Short mmCIF file of C-alpha atoms in Angstrom, two decimals:
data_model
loop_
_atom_site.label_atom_id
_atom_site.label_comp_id
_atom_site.label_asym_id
_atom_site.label_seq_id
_atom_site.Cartn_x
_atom_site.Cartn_y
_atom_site.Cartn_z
CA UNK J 1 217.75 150.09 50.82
CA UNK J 2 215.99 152.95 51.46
CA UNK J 3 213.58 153.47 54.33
CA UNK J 4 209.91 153.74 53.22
CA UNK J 5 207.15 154.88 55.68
CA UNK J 6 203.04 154.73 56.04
CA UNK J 7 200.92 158.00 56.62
CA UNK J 8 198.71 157.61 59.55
CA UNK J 9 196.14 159.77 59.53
CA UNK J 10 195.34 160.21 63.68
CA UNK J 11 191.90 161.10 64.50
CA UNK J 12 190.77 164.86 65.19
CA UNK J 13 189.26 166.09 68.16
CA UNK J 14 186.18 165.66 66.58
CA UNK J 15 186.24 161.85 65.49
CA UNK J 16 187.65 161.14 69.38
CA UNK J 17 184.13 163.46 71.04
CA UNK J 18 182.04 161.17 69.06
CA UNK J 19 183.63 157.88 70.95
CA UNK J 20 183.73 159.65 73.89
CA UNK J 21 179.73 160.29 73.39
CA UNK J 22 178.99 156.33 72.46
CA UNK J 23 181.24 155.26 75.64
CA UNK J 24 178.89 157.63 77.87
CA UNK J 25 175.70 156.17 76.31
CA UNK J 26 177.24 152.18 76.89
CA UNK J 27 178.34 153.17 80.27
CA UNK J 28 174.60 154.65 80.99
CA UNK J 29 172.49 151.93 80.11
CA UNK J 30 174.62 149.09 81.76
CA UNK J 31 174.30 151.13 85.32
CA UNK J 32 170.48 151.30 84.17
CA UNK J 33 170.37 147.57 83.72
CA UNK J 34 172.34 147.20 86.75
CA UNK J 35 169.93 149.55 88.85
CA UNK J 36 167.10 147.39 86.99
CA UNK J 37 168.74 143.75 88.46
CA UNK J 38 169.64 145.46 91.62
CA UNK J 39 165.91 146.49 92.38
CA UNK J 40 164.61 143.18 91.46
CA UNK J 41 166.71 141.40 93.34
CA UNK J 42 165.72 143.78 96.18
CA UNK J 43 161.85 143.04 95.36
CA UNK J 44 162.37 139.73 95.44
CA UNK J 45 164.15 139.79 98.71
CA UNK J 46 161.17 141.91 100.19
CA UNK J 47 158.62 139.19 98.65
CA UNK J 48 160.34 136.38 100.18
CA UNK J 49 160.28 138.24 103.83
CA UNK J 50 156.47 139.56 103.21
CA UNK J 51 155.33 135.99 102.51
CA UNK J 52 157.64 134.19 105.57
CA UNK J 53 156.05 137.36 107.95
CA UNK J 54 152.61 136.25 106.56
CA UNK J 55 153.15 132.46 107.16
CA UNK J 56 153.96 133.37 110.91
CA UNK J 57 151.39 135.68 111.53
CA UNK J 58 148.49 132.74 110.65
CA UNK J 59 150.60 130.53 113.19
CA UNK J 60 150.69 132.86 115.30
CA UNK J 61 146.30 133.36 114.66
CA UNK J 62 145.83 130.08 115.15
CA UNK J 63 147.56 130.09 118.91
CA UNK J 64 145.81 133.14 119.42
CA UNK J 65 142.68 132.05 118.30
CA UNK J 66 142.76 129.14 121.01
CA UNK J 67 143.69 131.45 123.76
CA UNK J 68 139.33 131.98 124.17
CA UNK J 69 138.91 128.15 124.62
CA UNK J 70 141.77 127.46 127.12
CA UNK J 71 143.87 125.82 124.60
CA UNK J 72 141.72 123.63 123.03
CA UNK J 73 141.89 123.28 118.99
CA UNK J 74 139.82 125.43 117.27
CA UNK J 75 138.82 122.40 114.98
CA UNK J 76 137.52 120.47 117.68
CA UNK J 77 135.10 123.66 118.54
CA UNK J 78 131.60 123.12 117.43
CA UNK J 79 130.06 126.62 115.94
CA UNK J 80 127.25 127.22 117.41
CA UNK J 81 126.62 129.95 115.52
CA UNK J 82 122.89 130.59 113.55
CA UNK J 83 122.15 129.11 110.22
CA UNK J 84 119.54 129.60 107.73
CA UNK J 85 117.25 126.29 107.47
CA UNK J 86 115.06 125.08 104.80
CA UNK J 87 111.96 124.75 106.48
CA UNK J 88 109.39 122.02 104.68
CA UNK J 89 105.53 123.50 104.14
CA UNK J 90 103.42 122.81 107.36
CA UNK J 91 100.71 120.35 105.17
CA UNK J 92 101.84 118.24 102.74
CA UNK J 93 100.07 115.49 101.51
CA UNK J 94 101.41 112.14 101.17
CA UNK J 95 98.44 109.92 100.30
CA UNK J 96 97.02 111.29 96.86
CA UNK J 97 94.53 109.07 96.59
CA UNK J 98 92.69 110.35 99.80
CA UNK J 99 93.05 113.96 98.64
CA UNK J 100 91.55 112.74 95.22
CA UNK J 101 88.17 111.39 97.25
CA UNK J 102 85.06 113.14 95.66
CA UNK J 103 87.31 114.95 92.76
CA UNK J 104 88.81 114.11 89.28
CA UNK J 105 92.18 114.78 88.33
CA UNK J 106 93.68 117.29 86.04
CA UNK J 107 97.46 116.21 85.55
CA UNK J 108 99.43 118.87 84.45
CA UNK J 109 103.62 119.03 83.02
CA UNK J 110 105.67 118.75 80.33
CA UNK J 111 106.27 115.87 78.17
CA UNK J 112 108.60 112.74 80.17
CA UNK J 113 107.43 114.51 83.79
CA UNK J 114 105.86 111.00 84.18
CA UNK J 115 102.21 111.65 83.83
CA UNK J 116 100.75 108.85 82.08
CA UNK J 117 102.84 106.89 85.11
CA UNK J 118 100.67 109.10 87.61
CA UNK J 119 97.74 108.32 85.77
CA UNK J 120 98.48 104.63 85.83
CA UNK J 121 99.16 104.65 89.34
CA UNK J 122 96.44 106.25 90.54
CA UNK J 123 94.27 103.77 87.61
CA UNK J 124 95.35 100.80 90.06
CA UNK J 125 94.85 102.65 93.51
CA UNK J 126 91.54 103.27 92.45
CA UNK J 127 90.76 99.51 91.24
CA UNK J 128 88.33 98.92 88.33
CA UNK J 129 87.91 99.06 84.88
CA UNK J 130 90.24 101.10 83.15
CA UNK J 131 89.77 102.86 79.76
CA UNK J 132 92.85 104.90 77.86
CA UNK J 133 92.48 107.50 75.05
CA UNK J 134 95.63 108.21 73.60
CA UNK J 135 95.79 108.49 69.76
CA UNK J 136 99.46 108.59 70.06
CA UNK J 137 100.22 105.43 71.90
CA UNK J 138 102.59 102.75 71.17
CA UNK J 139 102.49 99.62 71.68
CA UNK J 140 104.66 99.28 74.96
CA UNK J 141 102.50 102.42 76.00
CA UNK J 142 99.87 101.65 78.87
CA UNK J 143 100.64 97.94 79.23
CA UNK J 144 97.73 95.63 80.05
CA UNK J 145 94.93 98.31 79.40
CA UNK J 146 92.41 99.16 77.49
CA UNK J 147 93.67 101.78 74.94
CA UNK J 148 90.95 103.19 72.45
CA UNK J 149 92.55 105.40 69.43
CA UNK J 150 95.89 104.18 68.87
CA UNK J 151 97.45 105.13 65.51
CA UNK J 152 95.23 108.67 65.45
CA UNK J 153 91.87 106.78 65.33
CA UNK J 154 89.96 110.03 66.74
CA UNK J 155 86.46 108.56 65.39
CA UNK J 156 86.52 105.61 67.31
CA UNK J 157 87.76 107.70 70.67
CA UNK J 158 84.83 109.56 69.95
CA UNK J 159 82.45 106.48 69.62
CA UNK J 160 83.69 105.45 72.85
CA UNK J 161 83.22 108.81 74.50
CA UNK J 162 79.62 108.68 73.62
CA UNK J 163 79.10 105.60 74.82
CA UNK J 164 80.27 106.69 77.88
CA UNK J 165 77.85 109.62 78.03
CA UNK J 166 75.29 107.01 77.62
CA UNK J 167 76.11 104.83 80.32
CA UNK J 168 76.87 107.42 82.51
CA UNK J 169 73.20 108.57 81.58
CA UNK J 170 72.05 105.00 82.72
CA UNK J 171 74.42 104.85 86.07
CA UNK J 172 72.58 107.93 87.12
CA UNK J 173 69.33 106.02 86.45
CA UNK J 174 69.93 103.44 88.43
CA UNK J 175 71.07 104.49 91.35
CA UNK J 176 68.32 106.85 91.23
CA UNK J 177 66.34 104.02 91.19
CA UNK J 178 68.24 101.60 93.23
CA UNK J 179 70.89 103.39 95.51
CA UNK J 180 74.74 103.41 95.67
CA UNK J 181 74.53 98.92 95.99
CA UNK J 182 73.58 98.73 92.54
CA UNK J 183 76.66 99.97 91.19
CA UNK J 184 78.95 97.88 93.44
CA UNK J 185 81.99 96.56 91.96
CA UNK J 186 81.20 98.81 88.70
CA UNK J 187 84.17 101.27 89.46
CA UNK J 188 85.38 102.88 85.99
CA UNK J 189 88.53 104.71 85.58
CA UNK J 190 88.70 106.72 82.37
CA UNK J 191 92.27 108.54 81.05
CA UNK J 192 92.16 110.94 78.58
CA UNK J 193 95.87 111.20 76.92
CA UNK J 194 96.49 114.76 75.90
CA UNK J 195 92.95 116.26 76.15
CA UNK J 196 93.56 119.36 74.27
CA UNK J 197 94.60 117.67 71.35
CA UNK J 198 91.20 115.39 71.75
CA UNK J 199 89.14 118.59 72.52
CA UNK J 200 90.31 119.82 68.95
CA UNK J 201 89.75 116.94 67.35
CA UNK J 202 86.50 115.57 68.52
CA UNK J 203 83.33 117.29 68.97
CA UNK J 204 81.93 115.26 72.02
CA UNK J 205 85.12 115.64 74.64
CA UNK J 206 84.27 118.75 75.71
CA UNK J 207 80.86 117.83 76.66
CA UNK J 208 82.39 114.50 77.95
CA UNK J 209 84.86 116.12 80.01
CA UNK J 210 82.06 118.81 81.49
CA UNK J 211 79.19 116.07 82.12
CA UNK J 212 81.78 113.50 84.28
CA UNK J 213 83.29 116.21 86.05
CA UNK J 214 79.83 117.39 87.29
CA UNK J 215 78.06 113.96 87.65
CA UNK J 216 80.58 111.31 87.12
CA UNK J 217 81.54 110.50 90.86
CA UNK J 218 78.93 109.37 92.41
CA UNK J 219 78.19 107.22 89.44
CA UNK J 220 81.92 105.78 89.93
CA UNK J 221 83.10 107.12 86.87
CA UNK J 222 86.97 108.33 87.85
CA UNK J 223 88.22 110.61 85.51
CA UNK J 224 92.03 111.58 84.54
CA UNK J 225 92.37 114.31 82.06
CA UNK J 226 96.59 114.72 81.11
CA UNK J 227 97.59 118.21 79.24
CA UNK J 228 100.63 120.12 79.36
CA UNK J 229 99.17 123.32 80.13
CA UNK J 230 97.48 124.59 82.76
CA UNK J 231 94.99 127.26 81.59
CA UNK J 232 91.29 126.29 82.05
CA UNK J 233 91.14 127.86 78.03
CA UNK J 234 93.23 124.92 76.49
CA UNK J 235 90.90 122.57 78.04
CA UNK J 236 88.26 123.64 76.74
CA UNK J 237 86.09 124.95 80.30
CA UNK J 238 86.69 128.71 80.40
CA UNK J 239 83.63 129.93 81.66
CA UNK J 240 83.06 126.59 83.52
CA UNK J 241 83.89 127.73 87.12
CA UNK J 242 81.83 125.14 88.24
CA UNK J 243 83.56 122.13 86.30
CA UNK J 244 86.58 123.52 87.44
CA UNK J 245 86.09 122.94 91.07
CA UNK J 246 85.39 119.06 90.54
CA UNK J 247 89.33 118.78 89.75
CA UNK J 248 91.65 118.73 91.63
CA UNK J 249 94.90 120.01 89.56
CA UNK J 250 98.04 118.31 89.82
CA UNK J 251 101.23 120.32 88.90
CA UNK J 252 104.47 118.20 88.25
CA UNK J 253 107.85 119.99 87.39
CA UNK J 254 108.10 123.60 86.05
CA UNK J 255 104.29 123.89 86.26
CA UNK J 256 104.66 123.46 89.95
CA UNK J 257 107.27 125.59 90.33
CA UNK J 258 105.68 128.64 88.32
CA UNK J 259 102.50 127.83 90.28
CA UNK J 260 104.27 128.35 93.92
CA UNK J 261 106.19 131.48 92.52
CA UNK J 262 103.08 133.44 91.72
CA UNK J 263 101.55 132.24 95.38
CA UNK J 264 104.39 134.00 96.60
CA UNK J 265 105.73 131.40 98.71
CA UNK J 266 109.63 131.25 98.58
CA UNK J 267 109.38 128.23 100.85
CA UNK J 268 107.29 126.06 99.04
CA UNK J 269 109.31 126.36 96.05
CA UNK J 270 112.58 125.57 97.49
CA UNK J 271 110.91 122.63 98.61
CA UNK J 272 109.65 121.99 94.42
CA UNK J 273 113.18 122.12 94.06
CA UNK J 274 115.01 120.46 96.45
CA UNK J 275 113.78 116.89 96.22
CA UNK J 276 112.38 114.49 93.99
CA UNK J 277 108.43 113.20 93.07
CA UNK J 278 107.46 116.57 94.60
CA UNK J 279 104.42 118.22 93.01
CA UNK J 280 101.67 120.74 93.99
CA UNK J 281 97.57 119.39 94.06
CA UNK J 282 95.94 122.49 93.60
CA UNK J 283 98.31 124.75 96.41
CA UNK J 284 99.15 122.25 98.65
CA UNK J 285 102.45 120.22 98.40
CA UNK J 286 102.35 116.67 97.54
CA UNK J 287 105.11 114.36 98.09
CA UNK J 288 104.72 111.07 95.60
CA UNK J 289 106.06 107.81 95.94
CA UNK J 290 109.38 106.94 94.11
CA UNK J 291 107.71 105.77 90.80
CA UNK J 292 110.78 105.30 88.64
CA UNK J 293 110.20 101.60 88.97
CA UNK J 294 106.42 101.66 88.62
CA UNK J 295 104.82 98.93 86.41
CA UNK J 296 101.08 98.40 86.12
CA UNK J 297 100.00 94.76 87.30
CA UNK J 298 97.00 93.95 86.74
CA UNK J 299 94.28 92.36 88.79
CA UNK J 300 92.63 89.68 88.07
CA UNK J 301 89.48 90.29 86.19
CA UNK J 302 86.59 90.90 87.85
CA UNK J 303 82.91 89.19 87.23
CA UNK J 304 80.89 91.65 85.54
CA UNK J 305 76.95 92.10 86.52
CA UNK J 306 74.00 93.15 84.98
CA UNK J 307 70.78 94.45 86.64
CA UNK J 308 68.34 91.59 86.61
CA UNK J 309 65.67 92.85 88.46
CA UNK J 310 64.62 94.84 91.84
CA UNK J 311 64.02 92.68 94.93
CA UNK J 312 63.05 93.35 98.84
CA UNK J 313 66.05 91.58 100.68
CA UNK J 314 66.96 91.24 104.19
CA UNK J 315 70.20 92.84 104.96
CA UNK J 316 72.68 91.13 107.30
CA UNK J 317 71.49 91.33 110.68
CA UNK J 318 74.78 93.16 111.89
CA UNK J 319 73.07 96.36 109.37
CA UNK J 320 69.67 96.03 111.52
CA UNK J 321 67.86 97.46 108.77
CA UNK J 322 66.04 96.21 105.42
CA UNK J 323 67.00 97.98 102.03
CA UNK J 324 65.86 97.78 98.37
CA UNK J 325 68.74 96.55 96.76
CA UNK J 326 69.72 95.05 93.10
CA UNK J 327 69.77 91.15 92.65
CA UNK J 328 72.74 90.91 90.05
CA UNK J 329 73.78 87.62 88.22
CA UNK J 330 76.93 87.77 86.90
CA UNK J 331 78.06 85.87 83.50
CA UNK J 332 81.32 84.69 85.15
CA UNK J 333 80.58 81.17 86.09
CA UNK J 334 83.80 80.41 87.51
CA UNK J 335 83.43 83.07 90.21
CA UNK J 336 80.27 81.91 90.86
CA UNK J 337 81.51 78.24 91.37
CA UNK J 338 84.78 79.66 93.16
CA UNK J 339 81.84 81.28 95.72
CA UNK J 340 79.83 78.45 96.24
CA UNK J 341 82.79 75.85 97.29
CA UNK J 342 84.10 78.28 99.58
CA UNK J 343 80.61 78.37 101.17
CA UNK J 344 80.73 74.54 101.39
CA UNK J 345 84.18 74.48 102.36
CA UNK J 346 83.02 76.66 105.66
CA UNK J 347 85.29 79.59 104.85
CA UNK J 348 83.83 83.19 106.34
CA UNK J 349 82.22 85.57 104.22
CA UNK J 350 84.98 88.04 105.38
CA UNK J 351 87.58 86.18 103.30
CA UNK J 352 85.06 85.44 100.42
CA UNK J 353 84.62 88.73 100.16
CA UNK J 354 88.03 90.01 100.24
CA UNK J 355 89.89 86.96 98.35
CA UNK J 356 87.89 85.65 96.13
CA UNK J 357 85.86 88.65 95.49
CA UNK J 358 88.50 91.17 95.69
CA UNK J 359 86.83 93.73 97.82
CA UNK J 360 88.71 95.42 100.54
CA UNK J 361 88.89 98.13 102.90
CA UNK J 362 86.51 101.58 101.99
CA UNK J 363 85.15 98.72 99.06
CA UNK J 364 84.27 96.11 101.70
CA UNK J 365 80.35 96.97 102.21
CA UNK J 366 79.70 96.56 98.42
CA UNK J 367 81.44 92.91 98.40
CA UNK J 368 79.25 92.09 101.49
CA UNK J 369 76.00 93.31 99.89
CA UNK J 370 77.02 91.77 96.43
CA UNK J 371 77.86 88.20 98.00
CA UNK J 372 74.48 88.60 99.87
CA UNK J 373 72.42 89.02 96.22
CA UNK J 374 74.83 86.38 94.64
CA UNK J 375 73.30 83.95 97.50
CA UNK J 376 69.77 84.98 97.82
CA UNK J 377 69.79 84.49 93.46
CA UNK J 378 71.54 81.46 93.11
CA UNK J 379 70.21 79.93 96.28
CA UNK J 380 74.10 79.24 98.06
#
């Protein structure tokens, strides 16, 4: 059998260049790679001895940093060093009432600031009868008061508002006539709920809201105007510098705030706004009591009087002096009776007067001088 062979074709020198290029370019990139890995490995290395240099160099701090205090640990070093304090403003008032003495009030902030809770507050501080417009109240709104205009009933607010002119009118009269006794126990305490809205709507308020601010003290007519703006236009007395100055302004949240900024006083409002029930009357700082909790209670009701006529009494003898004052009968017959058996029963006119009268403290002289007509009348 014969042999039989295969023709190989070998490669030429040109087919063996090309693999000897594409071996060159394999053998290239794994020493890049390899230089790649190697300087990694280095970086991590370096990373490793940075960090373990920078953990011993804070040890190392820390002994040094004791060397000053003979060894003692720097944590049980107390720094001594200057701080910045928040200093509190030099007068602030804490008994609003007393800063209210003479004035009205203008209540100023934003809806659920807690004015009407002010109002209501200062209502019962100042003791009295107490009379609400607020044609937007509900029915668990001012609780236990007198509250003229619910549902939007603007007519009979102003009704009401004209009767008050009227018998503010008369007050004036009569202590004209008869001096500051005749009015005793007659305190009034009127709240007007939004007065900007009732200024639109009814003709009267702004005359009603000028005439008490000029002559409603002294007549014991207390009035509390609430808004939520403070610019003399919205109320309705621009041009009424006078009225003005018979408020006195109280600022609660933002209102306060924007008030102290443009008095310039960085102090006062970091105080606004680093505690709570903080306000401004006028430009002085009020702190208020915590009223989250605040609920009216009522006092029982007191007798009401009429001016009967004008007698020549004898005033106790402690007052060493005679006076003209009013002879009132009143048209609560249980106080009466509740008088006269205390008066029987040998209690003191001191705790007639202040329990079963209800007058205390700055209110005490008009109890004594009413107890001493309800006697010289009724013959006790």
């Amino acid at each position: 059998m014969a042999n039989s062979w295969v023709r190989l074709h070998l490669p030429g020198w040109q087919h063996i260049g090309r693999y000897i290029l594409w071996g060159s370019g394999r053998v290239t990139f794994s020493l890049w790679l390899f230089g790649i890995h190697g300087l990694k490995t280095a970086l991590k290395t370096g990373t490793a001895v940075l960090e373990m240099t920078e953990r011993s160099t804070h040890h190392l701090l820390n002994v040094y940093s004791q060397l000053p205090h003979m060894g003692t640990p720097s944590q049980n070093i107390i720094d001594v060093s200057a701080v910045p304090l928040l200093l509190e403003p030099s007068e602030i008032i804490t008994d609003l009432v007393r800063s209210l003495e003479g004035k009205h009030c203008l209540i100023i902030g934003d809806t659920g600031t807690g004015k009407s809770t002010i109002a209501q507050w200062l209502a019962h501080k100042v003791g009295g009868e107490v009379v609400v417009y607020d044609p937007d109240a509900a029915p668990d709104e001012w609780m236990g008061l007198n509250v003229v205009g619910r549902r939007g009933d603007f007519k009979a607010i102003g009704e009401a508002m004209t009767l008050d002119l009227e018998e503010l009118q008369r007050r004036i009269e009569v202590r004209g006539d008869l001096g500051d006794r005749a009015l005793a126990g007659l305190d009034s305490v009127l709240i007007a709920e939004e007065f900007p809205l009732l200024k639109d709507e009814i003709p009267v308020a702004v005359d009603w809201l000028i005439k008490h601010a000029r002559r409603g003290r002294k007549p014991k007519r207390f009035l509390i105007a609430l808004a939520q703006d403070d610019q003399v236009k919205t109320l309705g007395i621009d041009g009424e510098g006078g009225v003005r100055k018979n408020f006195r302004m109280l600022r609660l949240g933002k209102f306060a705030v924007i008030h102290a900024k443009s008095l310039k006083d960085n102090a006062l409002v970091e105080w606004l706004k680093a505690g709570k029930f903080r306000c401004l009357v006028d430009d002085l700082p009020c702190q208020l009591p915590d009223l989250s909790s605040y609920q009216v209670v009522m006092q029982p009701p007191q007798p009401t009087f009429h001016i009967k006529e004008k007698k020549h009494i004898l005033v106790p003898p402690e007052s060493e002096f005679e006076a003209d004052v009013t002879v009132l009968t009143t048209e609560n017959s249980v106080i009466l009776r509740a008088v006269k058996t205390c008066l029987k029963a040998g209690l003191s006119e001191s705790r007639i007067i202040k329990e079963v009268l209800g007058y205390e403290g700055g209110k005490y002289q008009d109890g004594k001088a009413l107890l001493a007509a309800m006697r010289q009348e009724h013959g006790f």
